[in-house]
Amino acid sequence: EVQLVESGGGLVQPGRSLKLSCAASGFTFSDYNMAWVRQAPKKGLEWVATISYDGSSTYYRDSVKGRFTISRDNAKSTLYLQMDSLRSEDTATYYCARAIAAIYFDYWGQGVMVTVSS
Amino acid sequence: DIQMTQSPSLLSASVGDRVTINCKASQNINKYLNWYQQKLGEAPKLLIYNTNNLQTGIPSRFSGSGSGTDYTLTISSLQPEDFGTYFCFQHNSWPLTFGSGTKLEIK
């Protein structure tokens, strides 16, 4: 059974950093691209970043470019999202997702909440 | 960026009804259109991929159609467990974008 479990969320002040993790199991992690998708409270879904199966390619939405870094450790079957210079508009539930056919998402984690507030 | 416009934003229907949800892209997305269902407090679930392909385990009452810029999700006979919010999603080009969602309520 595919499982994705996010961790690392919490309350953080504007301008500070936070690192999210996503532990994957139930599939060969190194075979799949992976992504982060977020959802602000009572809002829609917003793709954040995608990383290729081997970590060689990354893609970001403009609003997080230069502030967020997606990475992975295939030996640990773990996906990461380093979030720097956080803003109030980054407040959201962050979902880890497996990318099928390299790009769209078939399995999602349960999400982790990130609140950026002073 | 490709904008995805969903309609209606709120839909109230009865068990057994045929329900349709529409999604319009701001440019041609070449059928790279998925539909997701999300229930309160849960992660989204993939229903349909590439316009009309049913994800494994999804009931056959769900179907999708469309081309170019216009796409539709149809539930042929609404069941009580189908409540939730439905999102369309384009993966034709970066940045990947979602529709704003259609909240489906069961009367």
mmCIF file of C-alpha atoms in Angstrom:
data_model
loop_
_atom_site.group_PDB
_atom_site.id
_atom_site.type_symbol
_atom_site.label_atom_id
_atom_site.label_comp_id
_atom_site.label_asym_id
_atom_site.label_seq_id
_atom_site.Cartn_x
_atom_site.Cartn_y
_atom_site.Cartn_z
ATOM 1 C CA GLU A 1 0.000 0.000 0.000
ATOM 2 C CA VAL A 2 1.346 3.397 -0.972
ATOM 3 C CA GLN A 3 1.853 5.645 2.032
ATOM 4 C CA LEU A 4 3.103 9.218 2.205
ATOM 5 C CA VAL A 5 3.542 10.755 5.650
ATOM 6 C CA GLU A 6 4.435 14.414 6.002
ATOM 7 C CA SER A 7 6.069 15.995 9.042
ATOM 8 C CA GLY A 8 7.811 19.181 10.095
ATOM 9 C CA GLY A 9 4.982 21.672 9.982
ATOM 10 C CA GLY A 10 4.153 24.234 12.637
ATOM 11 C CA LEU A 11 3.950 27.903 13.530
ATOM 12 C CA VAL A 12 6.802 30.079 12.279
ATOM 13 C CA GLN A 13 7.407 33.816 12.156
ATOM 14 C CA PRO A 14 7.577 35.697 8.858
ATOM 15 C CA GLY A 15 11.062 35.641 7.387
ATOM 16 C CA ARG A 16 12.049 32.433 9.170
ATOM 17 C CA SER A 17 12.624 28.947 7.768
ATOM 18 C CA LEU A 18 11.014 25.547 8.039
ATOM 19 C CA LYS A 19 11.785 22.158 6.501
ATOM 20 C CA LEU A 20 9.091 19.654 5.650
ATOM 21 C CA SER A 21 9.687 15.940 5.191
ATOM 22 C CA CYS A 22 7.633 13.253 3.515
ATOM 23 C CA ALA A 23 8.377 9.602 4.258
ATOM 24 C CA ALA A 24 7.297 7.284 1.457
ATOM 25 C CA SER A 25 6.588 3.563 1.572
ATOM 26 C CA GLY A 26 4.787 0.878 -0.392
ATOM 27 C CA PHE A 27 6.438 1.661 -3.735
ATOM 28 C CA THR A 28 9.886 2.103 -5.267
ATOM 29 C CA PHE A 29 10.452 5.735 -4.358
ATOM 30 C CA SER A 30 13.377 6.209 -6.736
ATOM 31 C CA ASP A 31 11.171 5.353 -9.741
ATOM 32 C CA TYR A 32 8.856 8.336 -9.350
ATOM 33 C CA ASN A 33 8.879 12.086 -9.615
ATOM 34 C CA MET A 34 7.496 13.666 -6.462
ATOM 35 C CA ALA A 35 5.782 16.947 -5.699
ATOM 36 C CA TRP A 36 4.484 19.323 -3.059
ATOM 37 C CA VAL A 37 1.013 20.822 -3.363
ATOM 38 C CA ARG A 38 -0.465 23.266 -0.860
ATOM 39 C CA GLN A 39 -3.893 24.451 0.158
ATOM 40 C CA ALA A 40 -4.450 27.681 2.061
ATOM 41 C CA PRO A 41 -7.250 27.564 4.653
ATOM 42 C CA LYS A 42 -10.601 27.203 2.911
ATOM 43 C CA LYS A 43 -8.956 27.784 -0.462
ATOM 44 C CA GLY A 44 -8.142 25.736 -3.528
ATOM 45 C CA LEU A 45 -5.152 23.616 -4.358
ATOM 46 C CA GLU A 46 -1.881 25.106 -5.563
ATOM 47 C CA TRP A 47 1.045 23.188 -7.024
ATOM 48 C CA VAL A 48 4.311 24.237 -5.370
ATOM 49 C CA ALA A 49 7.211 22.179 -6.725
ATOM 50 C CA THR A 50 8.157 18.936 -8.451
ATOM 51 C CA ILE A 51 11.402 16.968 -8.433
ATOM 52 C CA SER A 52 12.427 14.289 -10.896
ATOM 53 C CA TYR A 53 12.912 10.670 -9.814
ATOM 54 C CA ASP A 54 16.689 11.093 -9.580
ATOM 55 C CA GLY A 55 16.705 14.647 -8.256
ATOM 56 C CA SER A 56 18.340 16.033 -11.381
ATOM 57 C CA SER A 57 15.443 18.305 -12.334
ATOM 58 C CA THR A 58 13.267 20.578 -10.257
ATOM 59 C CA TYR A 59 10.318 22.810 -11.081
ATOM 60 C CA TYR A 60 8.782 25.584 -8.972
ATOM 61 C CA ARG A 61 5.906 27.982 -9.100
ATOM 62 C CA ASP A 62 7.081 31.558 -9.476
ATOM 63 C CA SER A 63 5.919 32.695 -6.042
ATOM 64 C CA VAL A 64 8.297 30.280 -4.257
ATOM 65 C CA LYS A 65 11.274 30.331 -6.633
ATOM 66 C CA GLY A 66 14.414 31.363 -4.794
ATOM 67 C CA ARG A 67 12.780 30.770 -1.389
ATOM 68 C CA PHE A 68 11.788 27.084 -1.449
ATOM 69 C CA THR A 69 13.983 24.105 -2.322
ATOM 70 C CA ILE A 70 12.618 20.652 -3.095
ATOM 71 C CA SER A 71 15.000 17.733 -2.622
ATOM 72 C CA ARG A 72 14.958 14.008 -2.025
ATOM 73 C CA ASP A 73 16.972 11.199 -0.481
ATOM 74 C CA ASN A 74 16.228 8.030 -2.421
ATOM 75 C CA ALA A 75 18.180 5.887 0.030
ATOM 76 C CA LYS A 76 15.774 7.012 2.764
ATOM 77 C CA SER A 77 12.668 7.192 0.528
ATOM 78 C CA THR A 78 12.122 10.709 1.769
ATOM 79 C CA LEU A 79 11.088 13.938 0.073
ATOM 80 C CA TYR A 80 11.879 17.361 1.511
ATOM 81 C CA LEU A 81 10.800 20.950 1.146
ATOM 82 C CA GLN A 82 13.100 23.601 2.580
ATOM 83 C CA MET A 83 11.131 26.808 2.987
ATOM 84 C CA ASP A 84 13.074 30.013 3.599
ATOM 85 C CA SER A 85 11.971 33.639 3.900
ATOM 86 C CA LEU A 86 8.475 32.523 4.748
ATOM 87 C CA ARG A 87 5.558 34.899 4.204
ATOM 88 C CA SER A 88 2.048 34.977 5.604
ATOM 89 C CA GLU A 89 0.738 33.902 2.200
ATOM 90 C CA ASP A 90 2.661 30.627 2.548
ATOM 91 C CA THR A 91 0.277 29.604 5.319
ATOM 92 C CA ALA A 92 -1.322 26.376 4.108
ATOM 93 C CA THR A 93 -1.602 22.659 4.453
ATOM 94 C CA TYR A 94 1.253 21.149 2.468
ATOM 95 C CA TYR A 95 0.693 17.822 0.756
ATOM 96 C CA CYS A 96 3.344 15.485 -0.531
ATOM 97 C CA ALA A 97 2.245 13.725 -3.721
ATOM 98 C CA ARG A 98 3.538 11.015 -6.004
ATOM 99 C CA ALA A 99 3.718 12.022 -9.637
ATOM 100 C CA ILE A 100 2.521 9.420 -12.113
ATOM 101 C CA ALA A 101 3.489 9.653 -15.788
ATOM 102 C CA ALA A 102 6.147 12.010 -14.410
ATOM 103 C CA ILE A 103 3.811 14.882 -13.869
ATOM 104 C CA TYR A 104 0.337 14.449 -12.341
ATOM 105 C CA PHE A 105 -0.521 13.157 -8.884
ATOM 106 C CA ASP A 106 -2.048 9.815 -7.995
ATOM 107 C CA TYR A 107 -1.260 9.371 -4.306
ATOM 108 C CA TRP A 108 -1.198 12.114 -1.700
ATOM 109 C CA GLY A 109 -0.206 12.293 1.938
ATOM 110 C CA GLN A 110 -2.571 13.544 4.627
ATOM 111 C CA GLY A 111 -0.886 16.920 4.720
ATOM 112 C CA VAL A 112 0.969 19.028 7.258
ATOM 113 C CA MET A 113 -0.047 22.503 8.387
ATOM 114 C CA VAL A 114 2.332 25.443 8.114
ATOM 115 C CA THR A 115 1.293 28.720 9.738
ATOM 116 C CA VAL A 116 3.366 31.830 9.129
ATOM 117 C CA SER A 117 2.476 34.468 11.667
ATOM 118 C CA SER A 118 4.098 36.783 14.177
ATOM 119 C CA ASP B 1 -0.097 30.553 -16.570
ATOM 120 C CA ILE B 2 -3.123 28.550 -17.669
ATOM 121 C CA GLN B 3 -6.225 29.585 -15.733
ATOM 122 C CA MET B 4 -8.767 26.882 -14.960
ATOM 123 C CA THR B 5 -12.332 28.104 -14.434
ATOM 124 C CA GLN B 6 -14.779 25.697 -12.856
ATOM 125 C CA SER B 7 -18.551 25.924 -12.802
ATOM 126 C CA PRO B 8 -20.662 25.830 -10.832
ATOM 127 C CA SER B 9 -18.831 26.663 -7.613
ATOM 128 C CA LEU B 10 -21.639 25.134 -5.546
ATOM 129 C CA LEU B 11 -23.948 22.312 -6.568
ATOM 130 C CA SER B 12 -26.768 20.758 -4.602
ATOM 131 C CA ALA B 13 -28.248 17.534 -5.962
ATOM 132 C CA SER B 14 -30.235 14.501 -4.882
ATOM 133 C CA VAL B 15 -29.216 10.870 -4.713
ATOM 134 C CA GLY B 16 -29.732 9.329 -8.137
ATOM 135 C CA ASP B 17 -29.328 12.605 -10.032
ATOM 136 C CA ARG B 18 -27.021 12.973 -12.998
ATOM 137 C CA VAL B 19 -24.489 15.659 -12.158
ATOM 138 C CA THR B 20 -22.097 17.552 -14.406
ATOM 139 C CA ILE B 21 -19.212 19.820 -13.437
ATOM 140 C CA ASN B 22 -17.479 21.972 -16.004
ATOM 141 C CA CYS B 23 -13.939 23.186 -16.334
ATOM 142 C CA LYS B 24 -12.677 25.687 -18.874
ATOM 143 C CA ALA B 25 -8.992 26.297 -19.529
ATOM 144 C CA SER B 26 -7.654 29.653 -20.680
ATOM 145 C CA GLN B 27 -5.890 27.878 -23.551
ATOM 146 C CA ASN B 28 -5.795 24.470 -25.215
ATOM 147 C CA ILE B 29 -4.552 21.839 -22.738
ATOM 148 C CA ASN B 30 -4.566 18.898 -25.164
ATOM 149 C CA LYS B 31 -6.725 16.698 -22.927
ATOM 150 C CA TYR B 32 -4.174 16.798 -20.117
ATOM 151 C CA LEU B 33 -6.969 17.286 -17.633
ATOM 152 C CA ASN B 34 -7.570 15.413 -14.383
ATOM 153 C CA TRP B 35 -10.348 15.462 -11.836
ATOM 154 C CA TYR B 36 -9.862 15.114 -8.089
ATOM 155 C CA GLN B 37 -12.334 14.695 -5.256
ATOM 156 C CA GLN B 38 -11.568 16.057 -1.810
ATOM 157 C CA LYS B 39 -13.538 15.489 1.360
ATOM 158 C CA LEU B 40 -13.225 17.751 4.380
ATOM 159 C CA GLY B 41 -9.980 17.157 6.214
ATOM 160 C CA GLU B 42 -8.735 14.617 3.703
ATOM 161 C CA ALA B 43 -6.221 14.532 0.898
ATOM 162 C CA PRO B 44 -7.496 14.799 -2.674
ATOM 163 C CA LYS B 45 -8.299 11.577 -4.515
ATOM 164 C CA LEU B 46 -7.637 11.094 -8.229
ATOM 165 C CA LEU B 47 -10.818 10.198 -10.098
ATOM 166 C CA ILE B 48 -10.116 10.766 -13.790
ATOM 167 C CA TYR B 49 -6.844 11.336 -15.646
ATOM 168 C CA ASN B 50 -6.197 12.629 -19.141
ATOM 169 C CA THR B 51 -9.818 13.693 -19.632
ATOM 170 C CA ASN B 52 -11.589 10.352 -19.714
ATOM 171 C CA ASN B 53 -9.519 7.640 -18.037
ATOM 172 C CA LEU B 54 -10.974 6.242 -14.842
ATOM 173 C CA GLN B 55 -8.431 5.771 -12.070
ATOM 174 C CA THR B 56 -8.238 2.253 -10.664
ATOM 175 C CA GLY B 57 -10.832 1.654 -7.968
ATOM 176 C CA ILE B 58 -13.070 4.569 -8.923
ATOM 177 C CA PRO B 59 -16.719 3.625 -9.584
ATOM 178 C CA SER B 60 -17.873 3.622 -13.200
ATOM 179 C CA ARG B 61 -20.583 6.208 -12.451
ATOM 180 C CA PHE B 62 -17.775 8.772 -12.792
ATOM 181 C CA SER B 63 -16.780 9.754 -16.305
ATOM 182 C CA GLY B 64 -14.991 12.574 -18.046
ATOM 183 C CA SER B 65 -15.070 14.168 -21.459
ATOM 184 C CA GLY B 66 -13.837 17.158 -23.356
ATOM 185 C CA SER B 67 -11.130 18.546 -25.569
ATOM 186 C CA GLY B 68 -9.321 21.765 -26.296
ATOM 187 C CA THR B 69 -10.324 24.168 -23.546
ATOM 188 C CA ASP B 70 -13.601 22.640 -22.320
ATOM 189 C CA TYR B 71 -13.951 19.618 -20.052
ATOM 190 C CA THR B 72 -16.694 17.935 -18.057
ATOM 191 C CA LEU B 73 -16.936 15.554 -15.145
ATOM 192 C CA THR B 74 -20.164 13.558 -15.006
ATOM 193 C CA ILE B 75 -21.557 11.484 -12.179
ATOM 194 C CA SER B 76 -24.256 9.352 -13.749
ATOM 195 C CA SER B 77 -26.195 8.508 -10.604
ATOM 196 C CA LEU B 78 -25.212 10.461 -7.516
ATOM 197 C CA GLN B 79 -24.509 8.449 -4.370
ATOM 198 C CA PRO B 80 -24.423 9.765 -0.774
ATOM 199 C CA GLU B 81 -20.675 9.205 -0.551
ATOM 200 C CA ASP B 82 -20.050 11.518 -3.526
ATOM 201 C CA PHE B 83 -20.305 14.707 -1.455
ATOM 202 C CA GLY B 84 -17.179 16.805 -1.334
ATOM 203 C CA THR B 85 -15.273 19.289 -3.440
ATOM 204 C CA TYR B 86 -14.165 18.501 -6.966
ATOM 205 C CA PHE B 87 -11.151 20.092 -8.597
ATOM 206 C CA CYS B 88 -10.016 20.006 -12.188
ATOM 207 C CA PHE B 89 -6.281 20.084 -12.859
ATOM 208 C CA GLN B 90 -4.216 20.711 -15.980
ATOM 209 C CA HIS B 91 -0.829 19.127 -16.560
ATOM 210 C CA ASN B 92 -0.270 20.314 -20.102
ATOM 211 C CA SER B 93 2.252 22.952 -19.127
ATOM 212 C CA TRP B 94 4.111 24.488 -16.195
ATOM 213 C CA PRO B 95 3.024 25.818 -13.824
ATOM 214 C CA LEU B 96 0.534 23.060 -13.165
ATOM 215 C CA THR B 97 -2.782 24.590 -12.171
ATOM 216 C CA PHE B 98 -6.012 23.582 -10.469
ATOM 217 C CA GLY B 99 -9.506 24.889 -10.833
ATOM 218 C CA SER B 100 -11.049 26.712 -7.898
ATOM 219 C CA GLY B 101 -13.299 23.800 -7.024
ATOM 220 C CA THR B 102 -16.954 22.769 -7.093
ATOM 221 C CA LYS B 103 -18.547 21.956 -3.772
ATOM 222 C CA LEU B 104 -21.097 19.182 -4.221
ATOM 223 C CA GLU B 105 -23.768 18.920 -1.564
ATOM 224 C CA ILE B 106 -26.249 16.111 -1.293
ATOM 225 C CA LYS B 107 -29.841 17.316 -0.841
#
